[in-house]
Short mmCIF file of C-alpha atoms in Angstrom, two decimals:
data_model
loop_
_atom_site.label_atom_id
_atom_site.label_comp_id
_atom_site.label_asym_id
_atom_site.label_seq_id
_atom_site.Cartn_x
_atom_site.Cartn_y
_atom_site.Cartn_z
CA MET A 1 0.00 0.00 0.00
CA THR A 2 1.46 3.33 -1.06
CA ARG A 3 1.78 5.97 1.63
CA LEU A 4 1.50 9.53 0.36
CA ARG A 5 4.21 9.55 -2.28
CA GLN A 6 3.91 12.48 -4.67
CA THR A 7 4.02 11.40 -8.30
CA ALA A 8 4.75 13.46 -11.39
CA LEU A 9 2.04 12.91 -13.97
CA ARG A 10 0.58 15.16 -16.59
CA VAL A 11 -2.27 17.28 -15.24
CA LEU A 12 -5.71 15.84 -15.84
CA GLY A 13 -8.55 18.23 -16.54
CA GLY A 14 -8.03 21.75 -15.23
CA ALA A 15 -10.35 23.77 -13.06
CA THR A 16 -13.98 23.48 -14.01
CA ALA A 17 -17.11 24.93 -12.53
CA LEU A 18 -18.82 22.80 -9.95
CA LEU A 19 -21.79 21.11 -11.55
CA THR A 20 -24.96 19.85 -10.01
CA ILE A 21 -25.10 16.07 -9.83
CA LEU A 22 -27.91 15.05 -12.15
CA SER A 23 -30.02 11.95 -11.84
CA ALA A 24 -30.66 9.57 -14.72
CA PRO A 25 -34.34 10.31 -15.34
CA ALA A 26 -33.75 14.03 -15.88
CA LEU A 27 -31.40 13.52 -18.85
CA ALA A 28 -32.34 10.09 -20.14
CA GLN A 29 -33.60 11.51 -23.45
CA GLU A 30 -30.20 12.58 -24.77
CA GLN A 31 -27.88 9.91 -26.16
CA ALA A 32 -24.20 9.97 -26.98
CA ALA A 33 -23.18 9.68 -30.63
CA PRO A 34 -23.03 6.04 -31.79
CA SER A 35 -19.94 3.91 -31.13
CA THR A 36 -18.63 1.09 -33.30
CA LEU A 37 -16.76 -1.97 -32.02
CA LEU A 38 -14.92 -4.49 -34.16
CA LEU A 39 -14.39 -7.84 -32.43
CA HIS A 40 -11.64 -9.91 -34.07
CA VAL A 41 -13.04 -13.30 -33.10
CA ASP A 42 -10.91 -14.88 -35.83
CA GLN A 43 -7.70 -13.42 -34.35
CA PRO A 44 -7.59 -14.76 -30.77
CA GLY A 45 -5.03 -13.31 -28.40
CA PRO A 46 -3.42 -14.61 -25.21
CA ARG A 47 -5.16 -16.30 -22.31
CA ILE A 48 -6.55 -13.92 -19.70
CA ALA A 49 -4.93 -15.17 -16.49
CA PRO A 50 -7.51 -15.68 -13.72
CA GLU A 51 -5.01 -14.04 -11.35
CA ILE A 52 -5.78 -10.68 -13.00
CA TYR A 53 -8.87 -10.82 -10.77
CA GLY A 54 -6.81 -11.24 -7.58
CA GLN A 55 -7.27 -9.40 -4.29
CA PHE A 56 -5.16 -7.72 -1.62
CA ALA A 57 -5.74 -7.92 2.15
CA GLU A 58 -3.48 -5.86 4.42
CA GLN A 59 -3.58 -5.83 8.20
CA LEU A 60 -5.05 -2.34 8.23
CA GLY A 61 -8.21 -0.81 9.69
CA ARG A 62 -10.94 -3.47 9.70
CA GLY A 63 -9.63 -5.26 6.62
CA ILE A 64 -8.64 -8.35 8.59
CA TYR A 65 -10.12 -8.02 12.07
CA GLU A 66 -13.93 -7.99 11.75
CA GLY A 67 -13.67 -7.98 7.96
CA ILE A 68 -12.36 -11.56 7.74
CA TRP A 69 -11.46 -12.70 11.23
CA VAL A 70 -13.94 -12.55 14.13
CA GLY A 71 -12.58 -15.43 16.21
CA PRO A 72 -14.12 -18.84 16.89
CA ASP A 73 -16.07 -17.57 19.91
CA SER A 74 -17.77 -14.72 18.04
CA PRO A 75 -21.59 -14.65 17.76
CA ILE A 76 -21.04 -13.75 14.09
CA PRO A 77 -21.34 -17.04 12.15
CA ASN A 78 -17.84 -18.28 11.41
CA THR A 79 -15.76 -21.30 10.54
CA ARG A 80 -12.70 -21.52 12.78
CA GLY A 81 -12.90 -17.76 13.36
CA ILE A 82 -13.39 -16.73 9.71
CA ARG A 83 -16.76 -15.16 8.99
CA LYS A 84 -19.02 -17.24 6.76
CA ASP A 85 -20.81 -14.41 4.95
CA VAL A 86 -17.56 -12.91 3.66
CA VAL A 87 -16.32 -16.34 2.56
CA ALA A 88 -19.55 -16.96 0.63
CA ALA A 89 -19.33 -13.59 -1.13
CA LEU A 90 -15.71 -14.10 -2.16
CA ARG A 91 -16.30 -17.66 -3.36
CA GLU A 92 -19.07 -16.38 -5.61
CA VAL A 93 -16.73 -14.10 -7.58
CA LYS A 94 -14.03 -16.80 -7.80
CA VAL A 95 -11.18 -14.92 -6.14
CA PRO A 96 -8.05 -16.59 -7.57
CA ALA A 97 -5.32 -15.25 -5.24
CA VAL A 98 -4.98 -12.99 -2.19
CA ARG A 99 -1.89 -10.94 -1.38
CA TRP A 100 -1.05 -10.73 2.36
CA PRO A 101 0.04 -9.38 4.90
CA GLY A 102 0.77 -6.14 3.05
CA GLY A 103 1.48 -3.54 1.87
CA CYS A 104 3.56 -1.39 4.18
CA PHE A 105 2.53 -3.66 7.05
CA ALA A 106 4.48 -6.54 5.50
CA ASP A 107 7.86 -4.90 6.02
CA GLY A 108 7.27 -4.72 9.76
CA TYR A 109 5.66 -8.17 10.05
CA HIS A 110 7.52 -11.04 11.67
CA TRP A 111 5.76 -14.27 10.87
CA ARG A 112 6.66 -16.07 14.10
CA ASP A 113 4.49 -13.61 16.01
CA GLY A 114 1.46 -15.09 14.23
CA ILE A 115 1.81 -18.83 14.93
CA GLY A 116 1.10 -20.99 17.96
CA PRO A 117 -1.73 -20.76 20.54
CA TYR A 118 -3.62 -17.46 20.40
CA GLY A 119 -3.13 -16.74 24.08
CA LYS A 120 0.63 -16.97 23.79
CA ARG A 121 1.10 -14.83 20.70
CA PRO A 122 2.80 -11.48 21.32
CA ARG A 123 0.78 -8.28 21.09
CA GLY A 124 2.22 -6.24 18.27
CA ILE A 125 2.08 -2.65 17.04
CA ASN A 126 1.03 -1.75 13.53
CA ALA A 127 3.77 0.82 12.94
CA ALA A 128 2.77 1.22 9.28
CA TRP A 129 -0.77 2.38 10.05
CA GLY A 130 -1.22 4.61 13.09
CA ASN A 131 0.61 2.47 15.68
CA GLU A 132 -2.59 0.56 16.30
CA PRO A 133 -2.32 -2.64 18.37
CA ASP A 134 -2.12 -5.90 16.46
CA ARG A 135 -3.31 -9.02 18.26
CA ASN A 136 -1.53 -11.39 15.85
CA ALA A 137 -4.66 -13.56 15.98
CA PHE A 138 -4.63 -13.75 12.19
CA GLY A 139 -1.35 -15.32 11.12
CA THR A 140 -0.07 -17.87 8.64
CA HIS A 141 -2.45 -20.69 9.62
CA GLU A 142 -5.51 -18.44 9.62
CA TYR A 143 -4.54 -16.92 6.27
CA MET A 144 -4.11 -20.35 4.69
CA ASP A 145 -7.40 -21.56 6.19
CA PHE A 146 -9.16 -18.48 4.80
CA LEU A 147 -7.73 -19.14 1.33
CA GLU A 148 -8.84 -22.76 1.42
CA GLN A 149 -12.35 -21.65 2.37
CA ILE A 150 -12.66 -19.17 -0.51
CA GLY A 151 -10.75 -21.34 -3.02
CA ALA A 152 -7.85 -18.92 -3.60
CA GLN A 153 -4.07 -19.27 -3.85
CA PRO A 154 -1.51 -17.65 -1.51
CA PHE A 155 0.53 -14.61 -2.46
CA VAL A 156 2.74 -13.84 0.55
CA SER A 157 4.79 -10.66 0.89
CA ILE A 158 8.21 -11.27 2.42
CA ASN A 159 9.54 -8.77 4.96
CA VAL A 160 12.61 -7.21 3.34
CA GLY A 161 12.45 -3.78 5.00
CA SER A 162 12.97 -4.88 8.62
CA GLY A 163 13.44 -8.61 8.12
CA SER A 164 16.30 -10.78 6.94
CA VAL A 165 17.08 -13.43 4.37
CA ARG A 166 17.17 -15.97 7.19
CA GLU A 167 13.70 -15.00 8.42
CA ALA A 168 12.30 -15.30 4.89
CA ASP A 169 13.96 -18.68 4.38
CA GLU A 170 12.60 -19.97 7.69
CA TRP A 171 9.06 -18.83 6.83
CA MET A 172 9.20 -20.65 3.49
CA ARG A 173 10.50 -23.77 5.27
CA TYR A 174 7.70 -23.53 7.83
CA MET A 175 5.04 -23.27 5.11
CA THR A 176 6.39 -25.75 2.56
CA ALA A 177 8.76 -28.25 4.21
CA PRO A 178 7.63 -31.89 4.54
CA PRO A 179 6.22 -32.94 7.92
CA GLU A 180 9.22 -35.15 8.75
CA SER A 181 11.46 -32.04 8.81
CA THR A 182 11.88 -29.88 11.90
CA PRO A 183 9.97 -26.92 10.37
CA GLY A 184 7.26 -29.31 9.16
CA ALA A 185 6.99 -30.87 12.61
CA GLU A 186 6.53 -27.44 14.15
CA ARG A 187 3.82 -26.66 11.61
CA GLU A 188 2.12 -29.97 12.42
CA ALA A 189 2.27 -29.21 16.15
CA ASN A 190 0.45 -25.96 15.36
CA GLY A 191 -2.34 -27.80 13.58
CA HIS A 192 -1.38 -28.40 9.95
CA ALA A 193 0.66 -31.47 9.05
CA ALA A 194 0.67 -31.20 5.25
CA PRO A 195 2.85 -28.54 3.64
CA TRP A 196 1.09 -25.70 1.91
CA SER A 197 1.59 -24.73 -1.71
CA VAL A 198 2.88 -21.15 -1.88
CA PRO A 199 2.87 -20.29 -5.58
CA TYR A 200 3.42 -16.51 -5.35
CA VAL A 201 6.02 -14.79 -3.18
CA GLY A 202 6.65 -11.05 -3.20
CA ILE A 203 10.21 -10.09 -2.27
CA GLY A 204 9.39 -6.97 -0.29
CA ASN A 205 6.85 -4.21 -0.85
CA GLU A 206 7.41 -0.69 -2.11
CA SER A 207 11.13 -0.88 -1.35
CA TRP A 208 11.44 2.62 -2.87
CA GLY A 209 9.25 3.91 -0.03
CA CYS A 210 7.83 2.40 3.15
CA GLY A 211 9.63 -0.89 2.45
CA GLY A 212 13.14 0.49 2.91
CA ASN A 213 13.58 3.82 1.06
CA MET A 214 15.96 2.04 -1.30
CA THR A 215 17.36 3.12 -4.62
CA ALA A 216 16.74 0.75 -7.52
CA GLU A 217 20.39 -0.35 -7.38
CA THR A 218 20.14 -1.16 -3.67
CA TYR A 219 16.95 -3.14 -4.17
CA VAL A 220 18.42 -5.10 -7.09
CA ALA A 221 21.25 -6.25 -4.82
CA GLN A 222 18.77 -7.18 -2.07
CA PHE A 223 16.51 -9.02 -4.49
CA ARG A 224 19.34 -11.09 -5.93
CA GLN A 225 20.36 -12.16 -2.43
CA TYR A 226 16.82 -13.14 -1.46
CA VAL A 227 16.32 -15.06 -4.71
CA SER A 228 19.24 -17.29 -3.79
CA ASN A 229 17.61 -18.27 -0.50
CA VAL A 230 13.82 -18.07 -0.91
CA ARG A 231 12.44 -21.32 -2.32
CA SER A 232 9.69 -23.89 -1.89
CA PHE A 233 10.61 -27.21 -0.25
CA SER A 234 7.64 -29.13 -1.61
CA GLY A 235 5.00 -28.57 -4.24
CA PRO A 236 5.42 -26.20 -7.19
CA LYS A 237 8.34 -23.81 -7.39
CA ALA A 238 7.56 -20.42 -5.88
CA ARG A 239 7.02 -17.66 -8.43
CA LEU A 240 9.04 -14.72 -7.14
CA ILE A 241 7.73 -11.20 -7.67
CA ALA A 242 10.16 -8.29 -7.51
CA VAL A 243 9.18 -4.85 -6.25
CA GLY A 244 8.37 -2.74 -9.27
CA ALA A 245 7.57 0.87 -9.89
CA ASP A 246 5.33 3.39 -8.25
CA THR A 247 3.07 4.71 -11.02
CA ASP A 248 5.25 6.29 -13.73
CA ASP A 249 8.75 5.61 -12.36
CA TYR A 250 10.00 4.12 -15.62
CA ASP A 251 13.64 4.42 -14.55
CA TRP A 252 12.96 1.92 -11.75
CA THR A 253 11.60 -0.60 -14.26
CA GLU A 254 14.61 -0.07 -16.52
CA LYS A 255 17.06 -0.76 -13.70
CA LEU A 256 15.13 -3.76 -12.37
CA MET A 257 14.95 -5.39 -15.78
CA ALA A 258 18.65 -4.72 -16.37
CA GLY A 259 19.86 -5.90 -12.98
CA ALA A 260 17.36 -8.32 -11.45
CA MET A 261 16.07 -10.33 -14.39
CA MET A 262 18.99 -12.65 -15.21
CA TRP A 263 21.44 -14.64 -13.17
CA ARG A 264 24.46 -12.55 -14.18
CA PRO A 265 24.28 -8.78 -14.48
CA ASP A 266 25.72 -7.68 -17.80
CA PRO A 267 25.98 -4.37 -19.66
CA THR A 268 24.13 -6.02 -22.55
CA PRO A 269 21.42 -8.10 -20.88
CA LEU A 270 19.87 -8.95 -24.23
CA ALA A 271 22.65 -11.52 -24.56
CA TYR A 272 20.94 -13.56 -21.85
CA ILE A 273 17.33 -13.43 -22.96
CA ASP A 274 17.28 -17.20 -23.46
CA ARG A 275 17.93 -17.82 -19.76
CA ASN A 276 15.17 -18.27 -17.22
CA PRO A 277 14.58 -14.98 -15.37
CA LEU A 278 15.24 -14.64 -11.66
CA MET A 279 11.80 -13.14 -11.21
CA TRP A 280 8.46 -14.50 -12.32
CA GLY A 281 6.90 -11.07 -12.05
CA LEU A 282 7.61 -7.37 -11.60
CA SER A 283 5.06 -5.40 -9.62
CA LEU A 284 3.40 -2.06 -10.36
CA HIS A 285 1.34 0.12 -8.01
CA PHE A 286 -1.13 2.68 -9.32
CA TYR A 287 -4.10 4.25 -7.54
CA THR A 288 -7.02 6.31 -8.79
CA PHE A 289 -8.16 9.50 -7.11
CA THR A 290 -9.50 12.87 -8.22
CA GLY A 291 -6.67 14.46 -10.18
CA ASN A 292 -3.02 13.77 -9.32
CA ASP A 293 -2.44 15.09 -5.80
CA TRP A 294 -1.74 12.43 -3.17
CA TYR A 295 -2.54 14.95 -0.47
CA ALA A 296 -5.96 15.88 -1.86
CA LYS A 297 -7.52 12.73 -3.29
CA GLY A 298 -11.03 14.14 -3.45
CA ARG A 299 -14.27 13.26 -1.75
CA ASN A 300 -15.68 9.76 -1.91
CA VAL A 301 -19.30 10.95 -1.71
CA ASP A 302 -21.18 14.10 -2.75
CA PHE A 303 -18.72 14.75 -5.56
CA THR A 304 -19.44 16.63 -8.78
CA GLN A 305 -19.43 15.57 -12.42
CA ALA A 306 -16.09 17.39 -12.73
CA ASP A 307 -14.71 15.18 -9.94
CA TRP A 308 -16.16 12.13 -11.68
CA ALA A 309 -14.41 13.00 -14.94
CA ARG A 310 -11.04 13.78 -13.34
CA ALA A 311 -11.06 10.50 -11.40
CA LEU A 312 -11.92 8.47 -14.51
CA ALA A 313 -9.20 10.29 -16.45
CA ARG A 314 -6.65 9.14 -13.89
CA ALA A 315 -8.01 5.58 -13.98
CA ASN A 316 -7.79 5.66 -17.76
CA LEU A 317 -4.07 6.48 -17.46
CA THR A 318 -3.61 2.88 -16.33
CA ASP A 319 -3.49 1.92 -20.01
CA GLU A 320 -0.64 4.31 -20.80
CA ILE A 321 1.33 3.39 -17.68
CA VAL A 322 1.00 -0.36 -18.27
CA ALA A 323 1.96 0.08 -21.94
CA ARG A 324 5.08 2.13 -21.16
CA HIS A 325 6.34 -0.22 -18.45
CA SER A 326 5.61 -3.16 -20.76
CA ALA A 327 7.61 -1.57 -23.56
CA ILE A 328 10.66 -1.35 -21.28
CA MET A 329 10.18 -4.97 -20.23
CA ASP A 330 9.87 -6.01 -23.89
CA ARG A 331 13.38 -4.77 -24.66
CA TYR A 332 14.89 -7.08 -22.03
CA ASP A 333 12.30 -9.84 -22.25
CA PRO A 334 10.83 -10.05 -25.76
CA ASP A 335 9.43 -13.51 -25.03
CA LYS A 336 7.37 -12.02 -22.19
CA LYS A 337 8.52 -14.54 -19.61
CA VAL A 338 8.25 -11.95 -16.83
CA ALA A 339 4.72 -10.95 -15.82
CA LEU A 340 3.71 -7.41 -15.00
CA VAL A 341 1.92 -7.77 -11.66
CA VAL A 342 -0.33 -4.82 -10.80
CA ASP A 343 -0.56 -5.93 -7.20
CA GLU A 344 -2.03 -2.68 -5.86
CA TRP A 345 -4.67 -0.80 -7.84
CA GLY A 346 -8.02 0.77 -7.21
CA ALA A 347 -9.86 3.91 -6.13
CA TRP A 348 -8.43 5.70 -3.10
CA PHE A 349 -10.31 8.82 -2.08
CA ASP A 350 -10.18 10.78 1.17
CA SER A 351 -12.06 9.01 3.96
CA GLU A 352 -15.06 10.93 5.24
CA LYS A 353 -14.96 12.46 8.70
CA GLY A 354 -16.19 9.92 11.24
CA ALA A 355 -15.31 6.88 9.10
CA PRO A 356 -15.57 3.75 11.26
CA SER A 357 -11.97 2.65 10.61
CA ALA A 358 -8.79 3.64 8.81
CA LEU A 359 -9.12 4.01 5.02
CA TYR A 360 -12.77 2.95 5.09
CA LEU A 361 -14.73 4.28 2.11
CA GLU A 362 -18.37 4.04 1.22
CA SER A 363 -18.80 2.49 -2.20
CA THR A 364 -20.47 4.28 -5.11
CA THR A 365 -21.36 4.07 -8.79
CA ARG A 366 -17.99 5.63 -9.62
CA ASP A 367 -16.19 2.64 -8.07
CA ALA A 368 -18.05 0.25 -10.37
CA VAL A 369 -17.05 2.24 -13.45
CA ILE A 370 -13.41 2.49 -12.29
CA ALA A 371 -13.37 -1.28 -11.71
CA GLY A 372 -14.78 -2.10 -15.14
CA LEU A 373 -12.48 0.38 -16.89
CA SER A 374 -9.39 -0.97 -15.09
CA LEU A 375 -10.22 -4.64 -15.66
CA ASN A 376 -10.79 -3.96 -19.37
CA ILE A 377 -7.29 -2.47 -19.52
CA PHE A 378 -5.72 -5.45 -17.73
CA ASN A 379 -7.55 -7.85 -20.04
CA ARG A 380 -6.29 -6.03 -23.12
CA HIS A 381 -2.71 -6.29 -21.82
CA ALA A 382 -3.03 -9.98 -20.95
CA ASP A 383 0.15 -10.77 -22.88
CA ARG A 384 2.14 -9.04 -20.12
CA VAL A 385 -0.27 -8.47 -17.20
CA ARG A 386 -0.79 -11.88 -15.62
CA MET A 387 -1.78 -10.85 -12.12
CA ALA A 388 -3.47 -7.87 -10.49
CA ASN A 389 -4.66 -7.36 -6.91
CA LEU A 390 -7.44 -4.94 -6.04
CA ALA A 391 -6.71 -2.79 -3.01
CA GLN A 392 -8.31 -3.83 -0.82
CA MET A 393 -10.66 -6.76 -0.49
CA VAL A 394 -12.69 -5.92 2.65
CA ASN A 395 -13.42 -2.63 4.46
CA VAL A 396 -10.42 -0.73 3.05
CA ILE A 397 -10.71 1.74 0.12
CA GLN A 398 -12.14 0.06 -3.04
CA SER A 399 -13.52 -3.06 -1.40
CA LEU A 400 -15.51 -6.01 -2.66
CA VAL A 401 -17.22 -6.36 0.70
CA LEU A 402 -18.09 -4.06 3.60
CA THR A 403 -18.95 -5.23 7.12
CA ARG A 404 -20.53 -3.55 10.13
CA GLY A 405 -20.51 -5.89 13.08
CA LYS A 406 -22.67 -8.86 12.16
CA ASP A 407 -23.89 -7.20 8.94
CA MET A 408 -22.26 -7.47 5.51
CA VAL A 409 -22.94 -5.95 2.09
CA VAL A 410 -21.34 -6.51 -1.27
CA THR A 411 -20.27 -3.41 -3.16
CA PRO A 412 -20.79 -2.22 -6.74
CA THR A 413 -17.18 -3.33 -7.35
CA TRP A 414 -18.18 -6.85 -6.25
CA HIS A 415 -20.96 -6.84 -8.84
CA VAL A 416 -18.45 -5.88 -11.56
CA PHE A 417 -16.09 -8.68 -10.53
CA ASP A 418 -19.06 -11.04 -10.56
CA LEU A 419 -19.95 -9.99 -14.12
CA TYR A 420 -16.33 -10.17 -15.27
CA LYS A 421 -15.50 -13.60 -13.80
CA VAL A 422 -16.42 -15.10 -17.19
CA HIS A 423 -13.17 -13.60 -18.53
CA GLN A 424 -11.04 -15.65 -16.11
CA GLY A 425 -8.99 -18.17 -18.09
CA ALA A 426 -10.71 -17.25 -21.38
CA THR A 427 -8.94 -16.30 -24.61
CA LEU A 428 -8.65 -12.58 -25.32
CA ILE A 429 -10.42 -11.30 -28.41
CA PRO A 430 -8.94 -8.04 -29.71
CA VAL A 431 -11.48 -5.19 -29.93
CA ASP A 432 -11.16 -2.02 -31.97
CA VAL A 433 -13.20 0.78 -30.43
CA ALA A 434 -14.37 3.82 -32.39
CA THR A 435 -16.20 6.02 -29.89
CA PRO A 436 -16.92 9.74 -29.46
CA ASP A 437 -15.25 11.67 -26.68
CA TYR A 438 -16.87 12.36 -23.36
CA VAL A 439 -15.90 15.93 -22.46
CA GLU A 440 -16.20 17.58 -19.07
CA GLY A 441 -14.51 20.99 -18.91
CA GLN A 442 -10.89 20.37 -19.92
CA THR A 443 -11.14 16.62 -19.33
CA ARG A 444 -11.59 14.57 -22.49
CA LEU A 445 -12.03 10.79 -22.47
CA PRO A 446 -13.29 8.05 -24.78
CA THR A 447 -16.95 7.47 -23.98
CA LEU A 448 -16.62 3.69 -24.06
CA SER A 449 -14.07 1.15 -22.84
CA ALA A 450 -14.30 -2.49 -23.91
CA SER A 451 -12.64 -5.90 -23.75
CA ALA A 452 -13.77 -9.31 -25.00
CA SER A 453 -12.93 -12.98 -24.61
CA ARG A 454 -13.99 -16.43 -25.80
CA ASP A 455 -14.38 -19.22 -23.27
CA ALA A 456 -13.63 -22.92 -23.69
CA GLY A 457 -17.19 -23.54 -24.86
CA GLY A 458 -16.94 -20.96 -27.64
CA VAL A 459 -19.12 -18.35 -25.90
CA VAL A 460 -17.98 -14.77 -26.47
CA HIS A 461 -18.23 -12.22 -23.67
CA LEU A 462 -17.97 -8.51 -24.36
CA SER A 463 -17.60 -6.07 -21.44
CA ILE A 464 -18.48 -2.43 -22.13
CA VAL A 465 -18.06 0.52 -19.77
CA ASN A 466 -19.87 3.80 -20.45
CA LEU A 467 -17.87 6.59 -18.81
CA ASP A 468 -20.41 9.27 -19.67
CA PRO A 469 -22.36 10.00 -16.46
CA VAL A 470 -25.40 11.37 -18.29
CA ARG A 471 -25.90 9.93 -21.77
CA PRO A 472 -26.68 6.35 -22.83
CA ALA A 473 -24.45 5.11 -25.65
CA PRO A 474 -25.73 3.35 -28.77
CA VAL A 475 -23.32 0.58 -29.82
CA ARG A 476 -22.90 -1.35 -33.05
CA ALA A 477 -20.44 -4.27 -32.81
CA VAL A 478 -19.24 -6.29 -35.78
CA LEU A 479 -17.87 -9.81 -35.25
CA THR A 480 -15.23 -11.07 -37.66
CA GLY A 481 -15.20 -14.84 -37.96
CA MET A 482 -18.42 -15.45 -36.04
CA GLN A 483 -22.12 -15.51 -36.83
CA GLY A 484 -24.12 -14.93 -33.68
CA ARG A 485 -27.25 -16.94 -32.90
CA SER A 486 -28.24 -15.20 -29.69
CA ALA A 487 -27.20 -12.22 -27.56
CA SER A 488 -28.07 -11.05 -24.06
CA ALA A 489 -26.65 -8.49 -21.66
CA ARG A 490 -26.64 -7.55 -17.99
CA THR A 491 -25.68 -4.15 -16.68
CA VAL A 492 -24.61 -2.49 -13.42
CA THR A 493 -25.65 1.13 -12.99
CA ALA A 494 -27.49 3.39 -10.55
CA GLU A 495 -29.56 6.55 -10.54
CA ARG A 496 -26.74 8.93 -9.64
CA ILE A 497 -22.98 9.07 -10.03
CA ASP A 498 -22.55 8.91 -6.25
CA THR A 499 -25.32 6.45 -5.41
CA ARG A 500 -23.83 4.45 -2.57
CA ILE A 501 -24.30 1.05 -1.02
CA ARG A 502 -25.93 1.09 2.42
CA PHE A 503 -26.40 -1.49 5.14
CA ASP A 504 -29.99 -0.47 5.86
CA ALA A 505 -31.37 -0.30 2.29
CA PRO A 506 -31.79 -2.60 -0.71
CA ASP A 507 -28.77 -2.96 -3.00
CA PRO A 508 -29.24 -0.49 -5.90
CA PHE A 509 -26.45 -2.10 -7.93
CA VAL A 510 -27.90 -5.56 -8.51
CA PRO A 511 -27.33 -6.17 -12.24
CA ARG A 512 -30.38 -6.06 -14.43
CA ASP A 513 -31.06 -7.56 -17.83
CA LEU A 514 -30.61 -5.04 -20.61
CA SER A 515 -33.42 -4.79 -23.15
CA GLY A 516 -33.00 -4.00 -26.84
CA VAL A 517 -30.00 -6.29 -27.42
CA ALA A 518 -30.10 -7.71 -30.95
CA ILE A 519 -27.83 -9.91 -33.07
CA ALA A 520 -28.17 -10.40 -36.82
CA GLY A 521 -25.44 -12.54 -38.33
CA ASP A 522 -22.15 -10.81 -37.54
CA THR A 523 -23.66 -7.56 -36.21
CA LEU A 524 -24.67 -6.81 -32.63
CA SER A 525 -26.61 -3.72 -31.61
CA LEU A 526 -27.51 -2.38 -28.17
CA THR A 527 -27.58 0.80 -26.12
CA VAL A 528 -25.66 0.79 -22.84
CA PRO A 529 -26.91 3.03 -20.03
CA ALA A 530 -25.04 6.08 -18.80
CA ARG A 531 -22.44 5.48 -16.00
CA SER A 532 -22.65 1.73 -16.45
CA VAL A 533 -20.74 -1.54 -16.72
CA THR A 534 -22.33 -4.07 -19.09
CA MET A 535 -21.52 -7.69 -19.92
CA VAL A 536 -22.79 -9.02 -23.25
CA THR A 537 -22.99 -12.78 -23.87
CA LEU A 538 -22.85 -13.92 -27.51
CA ARG A 539 -23.54 -17.44 -28.69
#
């Protein structure tokens, strides 16, 4: 999790007059100019890795305690201390992997504090987030139990900032060594005889910032040392993920690819492109807020259409940032062996006064549109982006789930992930988008964002996001290499741009069937609502 690091990006949308937030019925008559999509069904692209739909859970606010862990003695229904309602919601959207324990928290976390009997675990201090007490009730065993319950894979973040190579090695031994070994016997004594599979291991977090304030050169040296000692002792080989750039720090990516990719550093690393890389993935962190000022992220509720546009413009920059980092990686790794792992992304606005916990945000229509726009971008870059982790899964900034004591609600972002789960593991279909601009003051954006895929059964799914907060968008889509027999669509939208999810009211974001969807041979036609995320199914 990034902590207030100023980034240098081009200014998005200058000052505009504050506009009244308008509801859908008042302006439903006006439509945007038509958009045309060309789906190259006959030119399939790479597989969309399910891990693009991964999640991130940091020990922060109520993300873990209450959000996931309530303890076995809680009146809130739970299985071994893990709340059942949250598990059910996360299973429904097929969460593939969860990154833990951080974030900045990871570089102050010592794994031994979180094993053994609860009553004997030390009481810690969360130095990364407000010096709050940490009970260490949720540790390695609880994390692995949680993952087994939701059907996800582990992605553990190793403590590089305040830890050691030895501590990292011992944690990997504890998790993956066979039971007849001393680490395995200790794990068995704590309740789990069989070794766990740990497929994804992050070597540090934000080492340029809260994870050590390192230069790229210093981190490269650290990474190479950890790589030599961090391994799995049973099961599949751990896929090691190096700390990558913050937003648009392209120099960091250049130096990491030059120094941390191959076994031997060399002035001409292209000479070694046929060797297996040291890292499976290189991370990237990028957050969306209103404009580009870390210290003024904008309101999460009661925002204007100008705020809406400026936030979506920043989210849309994800495409440029991913493309530019990928281009650097391509020069060192033209075979694309190294994944770009966007392991922190999402909407991060200023928490409202009186928020129930740190970094807690109410969830609105804008979050749904940001989620759909971002996931479309990751899908389109599936040749390089093979994992992404939404920040954060429960009760922290752009969450899938919010809890309040015994109560739980799913968010508009959850509904988008539920719609988009059909893309997991499917084959990317390239989409050309010709769409008018949505203009708000000095902010100019494409009205529509889209991505498409074909599943193993031959069904094509087309996801369309309408960024325009006011006008529905007529769409004509042409399929090359496919004659459609049937078409249907479901859409997520709400009456206002800042409609929010509430615990004491019906969910306004439940997807609804979209009328007026028609297919005739190779041509699809429909109109997507304003401020919406739509999934079209073509057979």
